[in-house]
CSV table of C-alpha atoms in Angstrom, one decimal:
chain,number,residue,atom,x,y,z
A,1,UNK,CA,201.0,-252.2,-6.3
A,2,UNK,CA,203.8,-253.3,-4.0
A,3,UNK,CA,203.5,-253.4,-0.3
A,4,UNK,CA,205.9,-250.4,-0.1
A,5,UNK,CA,205.5,-247.5,-2.4
A,6,UNK,CA,206.9,-244.0,-2.8
A,7,UNK,CA,205.4,-240.5,-3.3
A,8,UNK,CA,205.9,-240.6,-7.1
A,9,UNK,CA,204.0,-243.8,-7.4
A,10,UNK,CA,201.1,-242.5,-5.2
A,11,UNK,CA,200.9,-239.2,-7.1
A,12,UNK,CA,200.4,-241.3,-10.3
A,13,UNK,CA,198.1,-244.0,-9.0
A,14,UNK,CA,196.3,-242.5,-6.0
A,15,UNK,CA,192.8,-242.5,-7.6
A,16,UNK,CA,193.0,-246.3,-8.2
A,17,UNK,CA,193.3,-246.9,-4.4
A,18,UNK,CA,190.5,-247.4,-1.9
A,19,UNK,CA,189.0,-244.1,-0.7
A,20,UNK,CA,190.4,-244.4,2.8
A,21,UNK,CA,193.9,-244.8,1.4
A,22,UNK,CA,193.4,-241.8,-0.9
A,23,UNK,CA,192.3,-239.7,2.0
A,24,UNK,CA,195.1,-240.8,4.3
A,25,UNK,CA,197.8,-239.9,1.8
A,26,UNK,CA,196.1,-236.6,0.9
A,27,UNK,CA,195.9,-235.7,4.6
A,28,UNK,CA,199.5,-236.6,5.1
A,29,UNK,CA,200.6,-234.5,2.2
A,30,UNK,CA,198.6,-231.5,3.5
A,31,UNK,CA,200.1,-231.9,6.9
A,32,UNK,CA,203.8,-232.4,6.1
A,33,UNK,CA,204.0,-230.2,3.1
A,34,UNK,CA,201.8,-227.3,4.1
A,35,UNK,CA,202.5,-224.1,2.2
A,36,UNK,CA,203.2,-222.2,5.4
A,37,UNK,CA,206.0,-224.7,6.2
A,38,UNK,CA,204.8,-225.1,9.8
A,39,UNK,CA,205.3,-228.9,10.3
A,40,UNK,CA,207.9,-229.3,13.0
A,41,UNK,CA,209.9,-232.2,11.8
A,42,UNK,CA,212.2,-230.7,9.1
A,43,UNK,CA,213.9,-234.0,8.1
A,44,UNK,CA,210.4,-235.6,7.5
A,45,UNK,CA,209.3,-232.7,5.3
A,46,UNK,CA,212.6,-232.8,3.4
A,47,UNK,CA,212.2,-236.6,2.9
A,48,UNK,CA,208.7,-236.2,1.7
A,49,UNK,CA,209.4,-233.5,-0.8
A,50,UNK,CA,212.5,-235.3,-2.2
A,51,UNK,CA,210.7,-238.7,-2.5
A,52,UNK,CA,212.7,-240.4,0.1
A,53,UNK,CA,209.8,-241.5,2.3
A,54,UNK,CA,208.1,-244.8,1.7
A,55,UNK,CA,204.5,-245.7,2.4
A,56,UNK,CA,202.3,-248.7,3.2
A,57,UNK,CA,198.6,-249.2,3.9
A,58,UNK,CA,197.6,-251.7,6.5
A,59,UNK,CA,194.1,-252.9,7.6
A,60,UNK,CA,192.4,-252.6,11.0
A,61,UNK,CA,195.3,-252.4,13.6
A,62,UNK,CA,193.4,-254.6,16.0
A,63,UNK,CA,193.6,-257.6,13.8
A,64,UNK,CA,196.6,-260.0,14.0
A,65,UNK,CA,196.7,-260.3,10.2
A,66,UNK,CA,197.5,-256.6,10.1
A,67,UNK,CA,200.5,-257.2,12.2
A,68,UNK,CA,201.6,-259.9,9.8
A,69,UNK,CA,201.1,-257.5,6.9
A,70,UNK,CA,203.1,-254.8,8.7
A,71,UNK,CA,205.9,-257.2,9.4
A,72,UNK,CA,206.1,-258.1,5.7
A,73,UNK,CA,206.1,-254.4,4.7
A,74,UNK,CA,209.0,-253.7,7.2
A,75,UNK,CA,211.0,-256.5,5.7
A,76,UNK,CA,210.5,-255.1,2.2
A,77,UNK,CA,211.3,-251.6,3.4
A,78,UNK,CA,214.5,-252.8,5.1
A,79,UNK,CA,215.8,-254.0,1.7
A,80,UNK,CA,215.3,-250.6,0.0
A,81,UNK,CA,215.7,-248.1,2.8
A,82,UNK,CA,219.4,-247.2,2.3
A,83,UNK,CA,218.9,-246.6,-1.4
A,84,UNK,CA,216.0,-244.2,-0.7
A,85,UNK,CA,218.2,-241.5,0.9
A,86,UNK,CA,219.4,-240.2,4.2
A,87,UNK,CA,216.0,-238.6,5.1
A,88,UNK,CA,214.0,-241.8,4.6
A,89,UNK,CA,211.4,-243.3,6.9
A,90,UNK,CA,208.5,-245.7,6.4
A,91,UNK,CA,205.1,-244.3,7.1
A,92,UNK,CA,202.3,-246.8,7.9
A,93,UNK,CA,198.6,-245.8,7.4
A,94,UNK,CA,196.2,-248.0,9.2
A,95,UNK,CA,192.6,-248.3,8.3
A,96,UNK,CA,190.8,-246.9,11.3
A,97,UNK,CA,187.1,-247.9,11.5
A,98,UNK,CA,184.4,-245.5,12.6
A,99,UNK,CA,184.0,-247.3,16.0
A,100,UNK,CA,187.6,-246.5,16.8
A,101,UNK,CA,187.3,-242.9,15.7
A,102,UNK,CA,184.3,-242.4,17.9
A,103,UNK,CA,185.3,-244.4,21.0
A,104,UNK,CA,189.1,-244.5,21.3
A,105,UNK,CA,190.9,-242.1,23.5
A,106,UNK,CA,194.7,-241.4,23.6
A,107,UNK,CA,195.4,-244.1,26.1
A,108,UNK,CA,193.4,-246.7,24.1
A,109,UNK,CA,195.6,-245.9,21.1
A,110,UNK,CA,198.7,-246.2,23.3
A,111,UNK,CA,197.8,-249.7,24.3
A,112,UNK,CA,197.0,-250.6,20.7
A,113,UNK,CA,200.3,-249.2,19.5
A,114,UNK,CA,202.3,-251.4,21.8
A,115,UNK,CA,200.1,-254.4,21.0
A,116,UNK,CA,201.0,-253.9,17.3
A,117,UNK,CA,204.7,-253.6,18.0
A,118,UNK,CA,204.7,-256.7,20.2
A,119,UNK,CA,202.8,-258.7,17.6
A,120,UNK,CA,205.0,-257.9,14.7
A,121,UNK,CA,208.0,-259.3,16.6
A,122,UNK,CA,206.3,-262.7,16.4
A,123,UNK,CA,207.1,-262.6,12.7
A,124,UNK,CA,210.7,-261.4,13.2
A,125,UNK,CA,213.0,-264.2,11.9
A,126,UNK,CA,216.3,-262.5,12.8
A,127,UNK,CA,218.0,-262.3,16.2
A,128,UNK,CA,218.0,-259.1,18.1
A,129,UNK,CA,221.1,-257.0,17.1
A,130,UNK,CA,223.9,-257.7,19.6
A,131,UNK,CA,224.8,-253.9,19.8
A,132,UNK,CA,221.3,-253.0,21.0
A,133,UNK,CA,220.2,-253.9,24.5
A,134,UNK,CA,217.0,-256.0,24.7
A,135,UNK,CA,215.9,-254.3,27.9
A,136,UNK,CA,213.9,-251.1,27.2
A,137,UNK,CA,215.0,-249.6,30.6
A,138,UNK,CA,218.5,-249.3,29.2
A,139,UNK,CA,219.1,-245.8,27.7
A,140,UNK,CA,220.6,-247.2,24.5
A,141,UNK,CA,217.6,-249.5,23.8
A,142,UNK,CA,215.8,-249.1,20.5
A,143,UNK,CA,213.0,-251.1,18.8
A,144,UNK,CA,214.5,-253.6,16.3
A,145,UNK,CA,213.0,-255.6,13.6
A,146,UNK,CA,214.6,-257.9,11.1
A,147,UNK,CA,218.0,-256.9,12.5
A,148,UNK,CA,217.4,-253.2,12.0
A,149,UNK,CA,217.0,-250.6,14.9
A,150,UNK,CA,214.2,-248.1,14.3
A,151,UNK,CA,212.9,-245.0,16.0
A,152,UNK,CA,209.1,-245.5,15.9
A,153,UNK,CA,206.7,-242.5,15.8
A,154,UNK,CA,202.9,-242.7,16.4
A,155,UNK,CA,200.1,-240.2,15.7
A,156,UNK,CA,196.4,-240.8,16.4
A,157,UNK,CA,193.0,-239.3,15.7
A,158,UNK,CA,192.5,-238.8,19.5
A,159,UNK,CA,195.4,-236.4,20.0
A,160,UNK,CA,194.1,-232.8,20.1
A,161,UNK,CA,196.4,-230.5,22.0
A,162,UNK,CA,199.6,-232.1,20.8
A,163,UNK,CA,198.9,-231.4,17.2
A,164,UNK,CA,202.2,-232.8,16.1
A,165,UNK,CA,200.9,-236.2,17.2
A,166,UNK,CA,197.5,-235.9,15.6
A,167,UNK,CA,196.5,-237.6,12.4
A,168,UNK,CA,193.2,-238.6,10.8
A,169,UNK,CA,194.0,-242.4,11.0
A,170,UNK,CA,196.4,-244.3,13.2
A,171,UNK,CA,199.8,-243.5,11.8
A,172,UNK,CA,203.1,-245.2,12.6
A,173,UNK,CA,206.4,-244.3,11.1
A,174,UNK,CA,209.6,-246.3,11.3
A,175,UNK,CA,212.8,-244.4,11.0
A,176,UNK,CA,216.1,-246.4,10.7
A,177,UNK,CA,218.6,-245.6,13.4
A,178,UNK,CA,221.3,-244.9,10.8
A,179,UNK,CA,219.6,-241.8,9.5
A,180,UNK,CA,220.6,-240.1,12.8
A,181,UNK,CA,224.3,-240.7,12.3
A,182,UNK,CA,224.9,-237.1,11.3
A,183,UNK,CA,221.9,-235.7,13.2
A,184,UNK,CA,222.5,-236.1,17.0
A,185,UNK,CA,223.6,-234.2,20.0
A,186,UNK,CA,227.4,-234.6,19.2
A,187,UNK,CA,227.1,-232.8,15.8
A,188,UNK,CA,226.7,-229.1,15.1
A,189,UNK,CA,224.0,-229.9,12.6
A,190,UNK,CA,222.2,-232.1,15.1
A,191,UNK,CA,222.3,-229.4,17.9
A,192,UNK,CA,221.1,-226.7,15.5
A,193,UNK,CA,218.3,-228.9,14.1
A,194,UNK,CA,217.2,-229.9,17.6
A,195,UNK,CA,216.8,-226.3,18.7
A,196,UNK,CA,214.9,-225.4,15.5
A,197,UNK,CA,212.6,-228.4,15.7
A,198,UNK,CA,211.8,-227.8,19.4
A,199,UNK,CA,211.0,-224.2,18.6
A,200,UNK,CA,208.7,-225.3,15.8
A,201,UNK,CA,206.9,-227.8,18.0
A,202,UNK,CA,206.2,-225.1,20.6
A,203,UNK,CA,204.6,-223.0,17.8
A,204,UNK,CA,202.7,-226.0,16.3
A,205,UNK,CA,201.3,-227.6,19.5
A,206,UNK,CA,198.8,-226.2,22.0
A,207,UNK,CA,200.9,-227.6,24.9
A,208,UNK,CA,204.6,-227.3,25.7
A,209,UNK,CA,207.0,-229.8,24.3
A,210,UNK,CA,206.8,-233.1,26.1
A,211,UNK,CA,209.6,-233.6,28.8
A,212,UNK,CA,210.3,-237.1,27.3
A,213,UNK,CA,211.7,-235.6,24.1
A,214,UNK,CA,215.5,-236.2,24.3
A,215,UNK,CA,218.4,-237.5,22.3
A,216,UNK,CA,219.1,-241.1,21.7
A,217,UNK,CA,222.0,-242.2,24.0
A,218,UNK,CA,221.5,-239.7,26.7
A,219,UNK,CA,221.6,-241.5,30.0
A,220,UNK,CA,218.4,-239.9,31.2
A,221,UNK,CA,216.6,-240.8,27.9
A,222,UNK,CA,214.3,-243.7,27.1
A,223,UNK,CA,213.5,-244.0,23.5
A,224,UNK,CA,210.3,-246.0,24.0
A,225,UNK,CA,208.7,-243.0,25.9
A,226,UNK,CA,209.1,-240.9,22.8
A,227,UNK,CA,207.4,-243.3,20.4
A,228,UNK,CA,204.0,-242.5,21.8
A,229,UNK,CA,203.5,-239.2,23.6
A,230,UNK,CA,200.5,-238.2,25.7
A,231,UNK,CA,198.3,-235.2,24.9
A,232,UNK,CA,199.6,-233.8,28.2
A,233,UNK,CA,202.9,-234.4,30.1
A,234,UNK,CA,201.9,-237.9,31.4
A,235,UNK,CA,204.5,-240.6,30.9
A,236,UNK,CA,204.2,-244.4,31.6
A,237,UNK,CA,206.6,-245.7,34.2
A,238,UNK,CA,207.1,-249.1,32.5
A,239,UNK,CA,207.6,-250.0,28.9
A,240,UNK,CA,204.9,-252.4,27.5
A,241,UNK,CA,207.3,-254.0,25.0
A,242,UNK,CA,207.1,-257.8,25.3
A,243,UNK,CA,209.3,-259.2,22.5
A,244,UNK,CA,209.1,-263.0,22.0
A,245,UNK,CA,205.6,-263.4,23.5
A,246,UNK,CA,202.8,-265.1,21.6
A,247,UNK,CA,200.7,-262.8,19.4
A,248,UNK,CA,198.3,-260.7,21.5
A,249,UNK,CA,194.7,-260.0,20.7
A,250,UNK,CA,193.9,-256.3,21.4
A,251,UNK,CA,191.0,-255.5,23.7
A,252,UNK,CA,190.0,-251.9,24.4
A,253,UNK,CA,191.4,-251.2,27.8
A,254,UNK,CA,193.5,-248.6,29.6
A,255,UNK,CA,197.2,-249.2,30.1
A,256,UNK,CA,198.3,-246.6,32.6
């Protein structure tokens, strides 16, 4: 098994994997490819059904070695992403121990999410892309790794009302910025897709769409706020991204 695999490989070899990995992929399949076709993100569903998504399984997200493993997976994914298709993204399933499932709330997962993102940059051997601002407060900022800008999505076991951000384990998905070239606010397809996705989110979630959901490049948009959404309309005032710092050890604390 490679560090990055596709749906076809998993369909053939799933029973050979540890139970938590089997369950994570089955839960993901059930969620994104439900028979009623209710999952809000149409491109993600399309990518899954057409075998364009790629998957990796990582250990306990609180451990630094997991950040190193994730960094290695992202490097591998970056080499194959463009050949996977225009609806590709890289879904990361983290082993989420019982103590986390029982004790972690949404804000604990938020702090952990940013700790993981900060830590993997310690293993980034390439310079930050010159075309992407390094300051998250700039509206054209995007998370970058190994020279590639990514939109990062996070779902957690603690999300309840915002069902579109709930998953059985900690889940992170890295979507290359180039997949949005034909899907943005300046294209007819992008505008149509945006309206349709927002409508599906309203039907899927038990709370209204989060006010931070906007298009990349809009002057009132901050991408980092969309990476991790609260279960309500709460939004942090400052981005926790700290690229270039020494690896951080996560401790369960609130990061409001």
